[in-house]
Short mmCIF file of C-alpha atoms in Angstrom, two decimals:
data_model
loop_
_atom_site.label_atom_id
_atom_site.label_comp_id
_atom_site.label_asym_id
_atom_site.label_seq_id
_atom_site.Cartn_x
_atom_site.Cartn_y
_atom_site.Cartn_z
CA MET A 68 63.17 8.96 -1.22
CA ASP A 69 65.08 11.78 -2.85
CA GLY A 70 66.35 11.24 -6.39
CA SER A 71 69.65 13.02 -5.53
CA LEU A 72 70.60 9.96 -3.45
CA PHE A 73 71.10 8.03 -6.68
CA ASP A 74 73.49 10.43 -8.39
CA PRO A 75 75.67 8.24 -10.67
CA THR A 76 78.69 10.52 -10.20
CA ARG A 77 78.55 10.12 -6.44
CA MET A 78 78.15 6.35 -6.79
CA ARG A 79 81.25 6.03 -8.97
CA ALA A 80 83.22 8.13 -6.51
CA LYS A 81 82.07 5.88 -3.68
CA ARG A 82 83.14 2.76 -5.55
CA GLU A 83 86.59 4.19 -6.18
CA ALA A 84 86.91 5.21 -2.53
CA SER A 85 85.71 1.81 -1.34
CA SER A 86 88.39 0.06 -3.38
CA ARG A 87 91.05 2.06 -1.52
CA ALA A 88 89.31 1.92 1.85
CA PRO A 89 91.09 -0.05 4.61
CA GLY A 90 89.47 -3.11 6.14
CA PRO A 91 88.49 -3.53 9.77
CA ASP A 92 90.81 -2.43 12.55
CA ALA A 93 93.40 -5.06 13.31
CA GLY A 94 93.27 -4.33 17.02
CA ASP A 95 90.03 -5.98 18.04
CA GLY A 96 88.74 -7.32 14.69
CA ALA A 97 85.46 -5.28 14.87
CA TRP A 98 84.06 -3.72 11.74
CA SER A 99 82.69 -0.23 11.69
CA VAL A 100 79.35 0.33 9.93
CA SER A 101 81.02 2.37 7.23
CA ALA A 102 83.64 -0.33 6.70
CA LEU A 103 80.99 -3.01 6.40
CA ALA A 104 79.04 -0.86 3.96
CA ARG A 105 82.16 -0.27 1.88
CA ALA A 106 82.90 -3.99 1.90
CA ILE A 107 79.36 -4.77 0.72
CA GLU A 108 79.63 -2.22 -2.04
CA HIS A 109 83.05 -3.54 -3.06
CA ALA A 110 81.75 -7.14 -3.08
CA LEU A 111 78.79 -6.19 -5.20
CA SER A 112 80.86 -4.27 -7.73
CA ALA A 113 83.35 -7.11 -7.93
CA SER A 114 80.85 -9.98 -8.24
CA LEU A 115 78.04 -8.46 -10.35
CA PRO A 116 78.28 -7.29 -13.96
CA ALA A 117 77.95 -3.62 -14.77
CA SER A 118 74.52 -4.24 -16.32
CA VAL A 119 71.97 -6.93 -15.48
CA ARG A 120 68.59 -7.98 -16.94
CA VAL A 121 65.88 -9.08 -14.51
CA VAL A 122 62.35 -10.41 -15.10
CA GLY A 123 59.67 -9.95 -12.44
CA GLU A 124 56.31 -8.48 -11.49
CA VAL A 125 55.91 -4.79 -10.68
CA SER A 126 54.44 -3.93 -7.31
CA ASN A 127 53.96 -0.85 -5.12
CA ARG A 128 54.73 1.73 -7.84
CA ARG A 129 55.41 5.21 -6.45
CA GLU A 130 56.10 8.33 -8.44
CA ARG A 131 57.78 11.44 -7.10
CA THR A 132 60.55 13.19 -8.99
CA HIS A 133 61.62 9.75 -10.13
CA VAL A 134 59.69 6.45 -10.28
CA TYR A 135 60.20 3.91 -7.49
CA PHE A 136 58.73 0.41 -7.35
CA ASP A 137 59.38 -3.17 -6.26
CA LEU A 138 60.19 -6.07 -8.55
CA LYS A 139 59.18 -9.43 -7.17
CA ASP A 140 58.66 -13.10 -7.90
CA GLU A 141 57.56 -16.03 -5.74
CA GLY A 142 60.67 -15.94 -3.55
CA ALA A 143 62.11 -12.40 -3.30
CA VAL A 144 61.58 -8.65 -3.72
CA VAL A 145 64.08 -6.09 -5.08
CA SER A 146 63.69 -2.32 -4.76
CA CYS A 147 63.99 -0.48 -8.07
CA ALA A 148 64.41 3.15 -9.10
CA MET A 149 63.93 4.75 -12.51
CA PHE A 150 65.32 8.25 -12.94
CA GLN A 151 63.14 10.90 -14.50
CA SER A 152 65.02 10.93 -17.82
CA VAL A 153 64.49 7.17 -18.20
CA ALA A 154 60.89 7.35 -16.92
CA ARG A 155 59.93 9.70 -19.75
CA LYS A 156 60.72 6.84 -22.19
CA HIS A 157 59.85 3.70 -20.23
CA GLY A 158 57.70 4.88 -17.31
CA ALA A 159 54.42 3.80 -18.92
CA VAL A 160 55.58 0.18 -18.83
CA ILE A 161 55.84 0.22 -15.04
CA ALA A 162 52.39 -0.64 -13.64
CA ASP A 163 51.38 -2.71 -10.63
CA GLY A 164 50.83 -6.35 -11.51
CA ARG A 165 52.61 -6.20 -14.86
CA CYS A 166 55.44 -8.58 -15.69
CA VAL A 167 58.44 -6.67 -17.10
CA LEU A 168 62.01 -7.22 -18.26
CA LEU A 169 64.32 -4.61 -16.68
CA SER A 170 67.85 -3.65 -17.67
CA GLY A 171 70.08 -1.72 -15.25
CA ARG A 172 72.79 -1.82 -12.63
CA VAL A 173 72.75 -2.84 -8.99
CA GLU A 174 73.84 -0.10 -6.58
CA TRP A 175 74.26 -0.04 -2.82
CA TYR A 176 73.19 3.15 -1.05
CA ALA A 177 75.25 3.09 2.10
CA ALA A 178 73.67 6.13 3.74
CA GLY A 179 70.25 4.52 3.62
CA GLY A 180 71.34 0.90 3.88
CA ARG A 181 69.43 -0.06 0.77
CA LEU A 182 70.22 -2.11 -2.28
CA SER A 183 68.49 -0.92 -5.45
CA LEU A 184 68.30 -1.78 -9.10
CA ILE A 185 68.80 1.42 -11.10
CA VAL A 186 66.66 0.82 -14.19
CA THR A 187 67.88 2.07 -17.58
CA LYS A 188 65.35 0.21 -19.74
CA ALA A 189 61.99 -1.51 -19.22
CA GLU A 190 60.11 -3.83 -21.55
CA PRO A 191 56.73 -5.48 -21.00
CA VAL A 192 56.74 -9.28 -20.91
CA GLY A 193 53.15 -10.15 -20.02
CA GLU A 194 50.59 -9.95 -17.25
CA GLY A 195 51.69 -10.61 -13.73
CA ALA A 196 50.12 -13.38 -11.70
CA LEU A 197 48.02 -11.05 -9.55
CA GLU A 198 46.88 -8.97 -12.50
CA ALA A 199 45.90 -12.13 -14.39
CA ARG A 200 43.89 -13.37 -11.39
CA LEU A 201 42.27 -9.97 -11.05
CA ARG A 202 41.25 -9.81 -14.70
CA ALA A 203 39.83 -13.34 -14.63
CA LEU A 204 37.75 -12.65 -11.49
CA VAL A 205 36.51 -9.32 -12.89
CA ALA A 206 35.35 -11.07 -16.09
CA GLU A 207 33.59 -13.79 -14.08
CA LEU A 208 31.77 -11.37 -11.76
CA ARG A 209 30.76 -9.12 -14.64
CA GLY A 210 29.16 -12.09 -16.34
CA LEU A 211 27.24 -12.89 -13.14
CA GLY A 212 25.88 -9.33 -12.93
CA TYR A 213 27.81 -8.22 -9.83
CA PHE A 214 28.66 -4.85 -11.45
CA ASP A 215 25.25 -4.13 -13.05
CA ALA A 216 23.98 -0.61 -12.44
CA GLU A 217 20.41 -1.91 -11.99
CA ARG A 218 21.27 -3.58 -8.68
CA LYS A 219 22.94 -0.47 -7.20
CA ARG A 220 20.90 0.97 -4.33
CA PRO A 221 20.60 4.66 -3.42
CA LEU A 222 22.35 5.86 -0.28
CA PRO A 223 20.23 7.01 2.68
CA THR A 224 19.75 10.76 2.95
CA PHE A 225 19.73 10.88 6.77
CA PRO A 226 21.35 7.69 8.14
CA ARG A 227 20.93 6.94 11.83
CA ASN A 228 24.09 4.84 12.19
CA ILE A 229 26.86 3.85 9.79
CA GLY A 230 28.69 0.54 10.09
CA VAL A 231 32.43 0.93 9.38
CA VAL A 232 34.56 -2.07 8.39
CA THR A 233 38.27 -1.29 8.75
CA SER A 234 41.23 -1.75 11.05
CA ARG A 235 40.88 -0.14 14.48
CA SER A 236 44.47 1.08 14.29
CA GLY A 237 44.35 2.42 10.72
CA ALA A 238 44.45 6.07 9.75
CA ALA A 239 41.38 5.56 7.56
CA LEU A 240 39.17 5.13 10.66
CA GLN A 241 40.32 8.44 12.10
CA ASP A 242 39.62 10.21 8.82
CA VAL A 243 36.09 8.78 8.78
CA LEU A 244 35.38 9.67 12.41
CA ASP A 245 36.73 13.23 12.01
CA THR A 246 34.66 13.81 8.87
CA ILE A 247 31.42 12.49 10.41
CA ARG A 248 32.00 14.46 13.63
CA ARG A 249 32.57 17.65 11.64
CA ARG A 250 29.69 17.25 9.18
CA CYS A 251 26.92 15.69 11.29
CA PRO A 252 27.64 14.56 14.86
CA ALA A 253 24.11 13.12 15.13
CA VAL A 254 25.11 10.19 12.88
CA GLY A 255 26.45 7.29 14.93
CA VAL A 256 29.32 4.96 13.97
CA VAL A 257 29.40 1.20 14.61
CA LEU A 258 32.92 -0.17 14.13
CA ALA A 259 33.56 -3.73 12.95
CA ASP A 260 37.30 -4.22 13.47
CA ALA A 261 38.99 -6.39 10.82
CA ARG A 262 42.42 -6.90 9.36
CA VAL A 263 42.65 -5.16 6.00
CA GLN A 264 45.76 -6.85 4.59
CA GLY A 265 47.68 -10.06 4.88
CA GLU A 266 46.62 -13.68 5.11
CA GLY A 267 43.07 -14.16 6.35
CA ALA A 268 42.16 -10.47 5.90
CA ALA A 269 39.55 -11.18 3.21
CA ALA A 270 37.66 -13.62 5.43
CA GLU A 271 37.67 -11.13 8.35
CA VAL A 272 36.39 -8.29 6.14
CA ALA A 273 33.60 -10.49 4.72
CA ARG A 274 32.63 -11.69 8.21
CA ALA A 275 32.48 -8.09 9.50
CA ILE A 276 30.21 -7.01 6.62
CA ARG A 277 27.82 -9.92 7.19
CA THR A 278 27.76 -9.25 10.97
CA LEU A 279 26.77 -5.62 10.44
CA GLY A 280 24.10 -6.70 7.94
CA ARG A 281 22.54 -9.15 10.40
CA ALA A 282 22.57 -6.57 13.22
CA ARG A 283 21.15 -3.74 11.12
CA THR A 284 17.76 -3.74 12.88
CA GLU A 285 18.85 -3.76 16.51
CA LEU A 286 21.75 -1.37 15.84
CA ALA A 287 19.74 0.89 13.46
CA ILE A 288 22.43 0.65 10.76
CA ASP A 289 21.35 2.28 7.49
CA ALA A 290 24.61 1.92 5.50
CA VAL A 291 28.00 0.18 5.63
CA LEU A 292 31.38 1.78 4.83
CA VAL A 293 34.30 -0.50 3.90
CA THR A 294 37.60 1.38 3.83
CA ARG A 295 41.37 1.34 4.28
CA GLY A 296 44.35 3.47 3.30
CA GLY A 297 46.65 3.13 0.31
CA GLY A 298 49.18 0.41 -0.42
CA SER A 299 50.53 -1.91 -3.07
CA ILE A 300 48.41 -4.35 -5.00
CA GLU A 301 49.46 -7.04 -2.52
CA ASP A 302 48.36 -4.88 0.42
CA LEU A 303 44.95 -4.28 -1.19
CA TRP A 304 44.47 -7.82 -2.45
CA ALA A 305 42.07 -8.81 0.34
CA PHE A 306 39.45 -6.58 -1.31
CA ASN A 307 39.88 -8.42 -4.63
CA GLU A 308 38.78 -11.78 -3.20
CA ARG A 309 35.47 -13.41 -4.17
CA VAL A 310 34.37 -13.83 -0.55
CA VAL A 311 34.43 -10.05 -0.01
CA ALA A 312 32.58 -9.43 -3.28
CA ASP A 313 29.83 -11.86 -2.20
CA ALA A 314 29.52 -10.21 1.21
CA VAL A 315 29.19 -6.73 -0.36
CA ARG A 316 26.59 -7.95 -2.84
CA ASP A 317 24.52 -9.78 -0.19
CA CYS A 318 24.60 -6.96 2.36
CA PRO A 319 20.97 -5.90 3.07
CA VAL A 320 21.89 -2.20 3.38
CA PRO A 321 23.75 0.02 0.87
CA VAL A 322 27.56 -0.35 0.89
CA VAL A 323 30.17 2.32 0.11
CA CYS A 324 33.78 1.25 -0.52
CA ALA A 325 36.85 3.50 -0.36
CA ILE A 326 39.97 1.35 -0.76
CA GLY A 327 43.48 2.77 -1.20
CA HIS A 328 44.20 5.88 -3.21
CA GLU A 329 42.10 7.42 -5.96
CA THR A 330 43.92 5.47 -8.67
CA ASP A 331 43.42 2.11 -6.92
CA VAL A 332 40.34 0.16 -8.03
CA THR A 333 39.37 -3.09 -6.32
CA ILE A 334 36.61 -5.61 -6.99
CA ALA A 335 34.88 -4.67 -3.72
CA GLU A 336 34.54 -1.08 -5.01
CA LEU A 337 33.09 -2.28 -8.31
CA VAL A 338 30.47 -4.41 -6.53
CA ALA A 339 29.60 -1.76 -3.93
CA ASP A 340 26.60 0.51 -4.38
CA GLU A 341 28.96 3.47 -4.56
CA ARG A 342 32.75 3.95 -4.74
CA ALA A 343 34.63 6.81 -3.12
CA ALA A 344 38.20 7.88 -3.85
CA THR A 345 39.21 8.29 -0.19
CA PRO A 346 37.79 7.44 3.25
CA THR A 347 37.06 11.14 3.81
CA GLN A 348 35.06 11.36 0.59
CA ALA A 349 33.13 8.21 1.54
CA ALA A 350 32.17 9.71 4.91
CA MET A 351 31.04 12.90 3.16
CA ARG A 352 28.84 10.89 0.79
CA LEU A 353 27.13 9.11 3.68
CA THR A 354 26.54 12.03 6.06
CA PRO A 355 24.58 15.23 5.46
CA ASP A 356 26.26 18.59 6.00
CA ARG A 357 24.84 20.12 9.16
CA VAL A 358 25.74 23.65 8.01
CA ALA A 359 23.84 23.18 4.78
CA LEU A 360 20.95 21.60 6.70
CA ALA A 361 20.85 24.54 9.08
CA ARG A 362 20.71 26.97 6.15
CA GLN A 363 17.95 24.92 4.55
CA VAL A 364 15.93 24.79 7.79
CA SER A 365 16.32 28.55 8.22
CA SER A 366 15.20 29.16 4.65
CA GLU A 367 12.20 26.86 5.05
CA ARG A 368 11.31 28.56 8.34
CA MET A 369 11.28 31.94 6.60
CA ARG A 370 9.18 30.63 3.70
CA LEU A 371 6.71 29.00 6.10
CA GLY A 372 6.42 32.19 8.14
CA GLN A 373 5.77 34.28 5.04
CA ALA A 374 3.17 31.79 3.82
CA ILE A 375 1.38 31.91 7.19
CA LEU A 376 1.40 35.71 7.14
CA ARG A 377 -0.11 35.73 3.64
CA VAL A 378 -2.86 33.34 4.71
CA LEU A 379 -3.65 35.46 7.78
CA ARG A 380 -3.74 38.66 5.74
CA ASP A 381 -6.09 37.11 3.19
CA ALA A 382 -8.37 35.76 5.92
CA ARG A 383 -8.42 39.14 7.68
CA HIS A 384 -9.29 40.89 4.41
CA ARG A 385 -12.14 38.46 3.65
CA THR A 386 -13.47 38.91 7.19
CA ILE A 387 -13.47 42.69 6.87
CA VAL A 388 -15.22 42.55 3.50
CA ALA A 389 -17.80 40.12 4.88
CA THR A 390 -18.60 42.28 7.92
CA ARG A 391 -19.26 45.28 5.67
CA GLY A 392 -21.93 43.47 3.66
CA THR A 393 -25.68 44.07 4.05
CA ALA A 394 -26.30 40.39 4.76
CA LEU A 395 -24.54 40.51 8.10
CA GLU A 396 -26.08 43.85 8.95
CA ASP A 397 -29.61 42.48 8.31
CA PRO A 398 -29.53 38.61 8.30
CA GLU A 399 -33.30 38.49 7.63
CA LEU A 400 -32.58 39.68 4.09
CA LEU A 401 -31.15 36.26 3.26
CA THR A 402 -34.15 34.33 4.62
CA ARG A 403 -36.64 36.80 3.18
CA ALA A 404 -35.24 36.51 -0.34
CA ALA A 405 -35.13 32.71 -0.07
CA ARG A 406 -38.72 32.61 1.18
CA GLU A 407 -39.89 34.78 -1.71
CA ARG A 408 -38.13 32.53 -4.23
CA PHE A 409 -39.75 29.49 -2.60
CA ASP A 410 -43.25 30.98 -2.70
CA SER A 411 -42.82 31.98 -6.34
CA ALA A 412 -41.62 28.50 -7.28
CA THR A 413 -44.57 26.94 -5.42
CA ARG A 414 -47.10 29.12 -7.28
CA THR A 415 -45.47 28.36 -10.60
CA ILE A 416 -45.57 24.62 -9.99
CA ALA A 417 -49.22 24.69 -8.85
CA TRP A 418 -50.30 26.72 -11.91
CA GLY A 419 -48.40 24.38 -14.25
CA VAL A 420 -49.96 21.25 -12.76
CA SER A 421 -53.44 22.75 -12.93
CA ALA A 422 -53.00 23.84 -16.55
CA ARG A 423 -51.72 20.43 -17.61
CA THR A 424 -54.65 18.74 -15.85
CA ARG A 425 -57.20 20.96 -17.57
CA GLU A 426 -55.56 20.37 -20.95
CA ALA A 427 -55.64 16.58 -20.43
CA HIS A 428 -59.35 16.63 -19.47
CA ALA A 429 -60.24 18.69 -22.55
CA ARG A 430 -58.36 16.34 -24.88
CA LEU A 431 -60.07 13.31 -23.32
CA ALA A 432 -63.49 14.92 -23.85
CA ARG A 433 -62.71 15.61 -27.54
CA LEU A 434 -61.62 12.04 -28.12
CA ALA A 435 -64.76 10.68 -26.41
CA ALA A 436 -66.96 12.88 -28.64
CA ARG A 437 -65.19 11.68 -31.80
CA LEU A 438 -65.56 8.07 -30.72
CA ALA A 439 -69.26 8.57 -30.03
CA ARG A 440 -69.81 10.02 -33.49
CA VAL A 441 -68.00 7.17 -35.22
CA ARG A 442 -69.68 4.34 -33.22
CA PRO A 443 -67.81 1.30 -34.68
CA GLU A 444 -70.53 -1.12 -33.61
CA ALA A 445 -73.20 0.65 -35.62
CA ALA A 446 -70.98 0.97 -38.71
CA LEU A 447 -70.18 -2.75 -38.56
CA ALA A 448 -73.85 -3.66 -38.25
CA ARG A 449 -74.73 -1.48 -41.24
CA ARG A 450 -72.06 -3.05 -43.44
CA ARG A 451 -73.09 -6.59 -42.44
CA ALA A 452 -76.70 -5.78 -43.36
CA ARG A 453 -75.63 -4.50 -46.78
CA ILE A 454 -73.66 -7.69 -47.41
CA ASP A 455 -76.63 -9.88 -46.48
CA ALA A 456 -78.94 -7.92 -48.78
CA ALA A 457 -76.52 -8.19 -51.70
CA GLY A 458 -76.26 -11.98 -51.16
CA GLY A 459 -80.02 -12.37 -51.30
CA ARG A 460 -80.31 -10.35 -54.49
CA LEU A 461 -77.55 -12.40 -56.12
CA ALA A 462 -79.26 -15.70 -55.24
CA ARG A 463 -82.58 -14.51 -56.64
CA ALA A 464 -80.93 -13.32 -59.86
CA ILE A 465 -79.22 -16.68 -60.44
CA ALA A 466 -82.43 -18.58 -59.69
CA GLY A 467 -84.38 -16.45 -62.17
CA ARG A 468 -81.88 -16.74 -65.07
CA VAL A 469 -80.77 -20.41 -64.95
CA ASP A 470 -83.04 -23.46 -64.71
CA ALA A 471 -82.08 -26.80 -63.19
CA SER A 472 -80.81 -28.47 -66.45
CA GLY A 473 -78.94 -25.43 -67.57
CA LEU A 474 -77.39 -25.11 -64.16
CA ALA A 475 -76.20 -28.76 -64.39
CA ARG A 476 -74.64 -28.24 -67.84
CA LEU A 477 -72.97 -25.06 -66.64
CA HIS A 478 -71.60 -26.96 -63.68
CA ASP A 479 -70.24 -29.72 -65.98
CA ARG A 480 -68.55 -27.26 -68.29
CA LEU A 481 -67.05 -25.38 -65.36
CA ALA A 482 -65.81 -28.67 -63.89
CA ARG A 483 -64.15 -29.75 -67.17
CA SER A 484 -62.58 -26.36 -67.68
CA MET A 485 -61.30 -26.26 -64.14
CA GLY A 486 -59.91 -29.83 -64.47
CA VAL A 487 -57.98 -28.95 -67.61
CA ALA A 488 -56.75 -25.75 -66.01
CA LEU A 489 -55.68 -27.60 -62.87
CA ARG A 490 -53.79 -30.27 -64.88
CA GLU A 491 -52.03 -27.64 -66.91
CA GLY A 492 -51.24 -25.74 -63.73
CA ASP A 493 -49.84 -28.89 -62.09
CA LEU A 494 -47.62 -29.58 -65.12
CA ARG A 495 -46.44 -25.98 -65.14
CA LEU A 496 -45.85 -26.07 -61.40
CA GLU A 497 -43.80 -29.29 -61.65
CA SER A 498 -41.70 -27.77 -64.44
CA LEU A 499 -41.08 -24.63 -62.41
CA GLU A 500 -40.23 -26.73 -59.38
CA ARG A 501 -37.64 -28.68 -61.37
CA GLU A 502 -36.11 -25.48 -62.73
CA LEU A 503 -36.11 -23.87 -59.29
CA ASP A 504 -34.61 -26.98 -57.71
CA ALA A 505 -31.79 -26.97 -60.32
CA VAL A 506 -30.80 -23.37 -59.56
CA GLY A 507 -32.08 -23.08 -56.00
CA PRO A 508 -29.85 -22.59 -52.91
CA GLY A 509 -30.35 -26.21 -51.82
CA ARG A 510 -28.45 -27.49 -54.86
CA VAL A 511 -25.71 -24.92 -54.31
CA LEU A 512 -25.39 -25.97 -50.69
CA ALA A 513 -25.26 -29.63 -51.74
CA ARG A 514 -22.18 -28.82 -53.87
CA GLY A 515 -20.25 -27.82 -50.75
CA TYR A 516 -21.16 -24.14 -50.41
CA SER A 517 -22.69 -22.53 -47.35
CA VAL A 518 -24.58 -19.37 -46.43
CA THR A 519 -24.03 -17.36 -43.24
CA LEU A 520 -26.83 -15.50 -41.46
CA ASP A 521 -26.68 -13.07 -38.56
CA ALA A 522 -28.83 -13.19 -35.41
CA ARG A 523 -31.74 -11.52 -37.28
CA GLY A 524 -31.59 -14.01 -40.18
CA ARG A 525 -29.97 -11.56 -42.61
CA VAL A 526 -27.26 -12.74 -44.99
CA VAL A 527 -23.68 -11.85 -43.96
CA ARG A 528 -22.03 -10.54 -47.15
CA GLU A 529 -18.95 -8.80 -45.67
CA VAL A 530 -16.85 -8.65 -42.49
CA GLY A 531 -18.57 -5.55 -41.19
CA ASP A 532 -21.94 -7.41 -41.08
CA ALA A 533 -20.60 -9.69 -38.30
CA PRO A 534 -18.80 -7.63 -35.61
CA ALA A 535 -16.79 -9.27 -32.83
CA GLY A 536 -18.98 -10.90 -30.19
CA SER A 537 -22.02 -11.38 -32.46
CA ALA A 538 -23.66 -14.79 -33.10
CA ILE A 539 -23.82 -16.11 -36.66
CA THR A 540 -25.41 -19.24 -38.21
CA THR A 541 -23.72 -21.03 -41.11
CA ARG A 542 -26.28 -23.07 -43.08
CA LEU A 543 -24.92 -26.15 -44.84
CA ALA A 544 -26.52 -28.78 -47.07
CA ARG A 545 -27.23 -30.85 -43.95
CA GLY A 546 -27.68 -28.99 -40.73
CA SER A 547 -26.18 -25.70 -39.61
CA VAL A 548 -23.35 -24.36 -37.39
CA THR A 549 -23.83 -21.62 -34.82
CA SER A 550 -20.69 -19.54 -34.06
CA VAL A 551 -19.65 -16.53 -31.99
CA VAL A 552 -17.33 -14.08 -33.76
CA GLN A 553 -14.15 -13.32 -31.81
CA GLY A 554 -12.54 -10.99 -34.35
CA ASP A 555 -12.71 -9.83 -37.97
CA GLY A 556 -11.07 -11.60 -40.86
CA ARG A 557 -7.73 -9.86 -40.22
CA GLU A 558 -7.35 -11.40 -36.77
CA SER A 559 -6.02 -14.87 -36.01
CA GLY A 560 -8.52 -15.78 -33.25
CA THR A 561 -10.65 -18.95 -33.78
CA PRO A 562 -14.36 -18.45 -32.99
CA ALA A 563 -16.08 -20.73 -30.52
CA ARG A 564 -18.48 -22.99 -32.40
CA GLU A 565 -21.55 -25.04 -31.53
CA ILE A 566 -22.38 -27.93 -33.91
CA VAL A 567 -26.14 -28.37 -34.54
CA PRO A 568 -27.07 -32.04 -35.24
CA SER A 569 -28.23 -32.85 -38.78
CA PRO A 570 -32.04 -32.95 -39.15
CA PRO A 571 -33.89 -36.17 -40.11
CA ALA A 572 -34.47 -37.20 -43.73
CA ALA A 573 -37.83 -35.47 -43.98
CA ALA A 574 -36.37 -32.24 -42.71
CA ARG A 575 -33.44 -32.59 -45.14
CA ARG A 576 -35.91 -32.85 -48.04
CA ARG A 577 -37.59 -29.72 -46.82
CA LEU A 578 -34.19 -28.00 -46.56
CA ALA A 579 -33.36 -29.10 -50.10
CA ARG A 580 -36.40 -27.26 -51.37
CA PRO A 581 -35.66 -23.64 -52.15
CA ASP A 582 -36.31 -21.10 -49.43
CA PRO A 583 -38.30 -18.19 -50.88
CA GLU A 584 -36.43 -15.79 -48.55
CA GLN A 585 -33.05 -16.89 -49.97
CA MET A 586 -33.97 -16.97 -53.70
CA GLY A 587 -31.84 -13.92 -54.35
CA LEU A 588 -28.68 -15.31 -52.74
CA PHE A 589 -27.37 -17.29 -55.71
#
């Protein structure tokens, strides 16, 4: 639509001309198209005020030289135009789905047969119904993780077949087919025809996506493309429905969505594994470029050929060097040298074994000679004889110096002296026992203390003395506890413990007595 069609000067001139224009011909009563148009324009100018204010929801915004859009509510739609001078001030307010308050005049464009609201001012009122529904559904699906990047799957590098969900009669299908045919004809296309706008379109699109997902194995489908051309928010609304979002999310193969123009964003595109601005771009993302593949294959062929040539040259060089060696000219040189090394090793081993054997025999002979000279049996017999002789001499000396009565008195004195000494020793021993019992480890243990020993019976004085996994014994006043260390004192693990039953009373008395090995503990 050309902005020159809405020239205000021309419109005023038309209104003045229409007021002077004659009515229908009186002859047959038939109206001409121009007369009817002038009558409509005259009726509008006569019945409507020069400026009106209208509230509605913006839809199908289009921007050329001027801004064109539709204003709608539940029951009607009015075409609107905003000239460039007005759009510079109020154009940002006009967005699909937004509820606005417009001020302007109603004009009839006879040449095009259209009634338009020429907007002079636009004010935002609030969100439109569709925009509010869209925002609510986007917030819900975002909370459920439909848009999370972690669930996005990579696209196949070389797909066998691509399932396309779109209208059979739409231009988007032709763009996809042309792009795939141009880039990689080997990739097949499986079409799932579905309505892409209007009532019931969302259910058809969802059903088509699920059908392609179920048939992916028998049809060798590696990816699904959901696409359609541009349109208003109402035209694209089928791709904002929850049923389509669920189908895209549950599809077992990666999904690419290209809905509308580049500025249009639908929920299906947000859920898809990848979004493309146009159907052509979506087809390019899914198919490899055969020209680039051909260049890559050619480059790899050249690299492989050069690598093979290098390997052959190296092998040829090693073969030539090997044939010029003395070993190939006289192969017996290799066996002769090996035989000489073997004979030399054999002689060396034989000489070493013989020398070690001779050395062992000589050492054994020296030890036998030393043992013969020492003769332990003879030395023991000599010492026993000397002891017997000394005993006899001692007995004779005692018998010669002490008579029977003197021997008896000596015995009595020795007995009395030994009795006194024994009594004094017993008293001293009892005193020492009482002192030792008062300060001994048994008394300390009876007061609630304990002593910990390691597996060798040594006292554990610090954490390093009992590493993890070692067994320790904790001695108490009555009985002991055997434990296995699971960690050092800085860890929170609880060692496994085995409780040893308390010993009987007699054993407890023995435990209460001080242990000479533990006297230095306390």
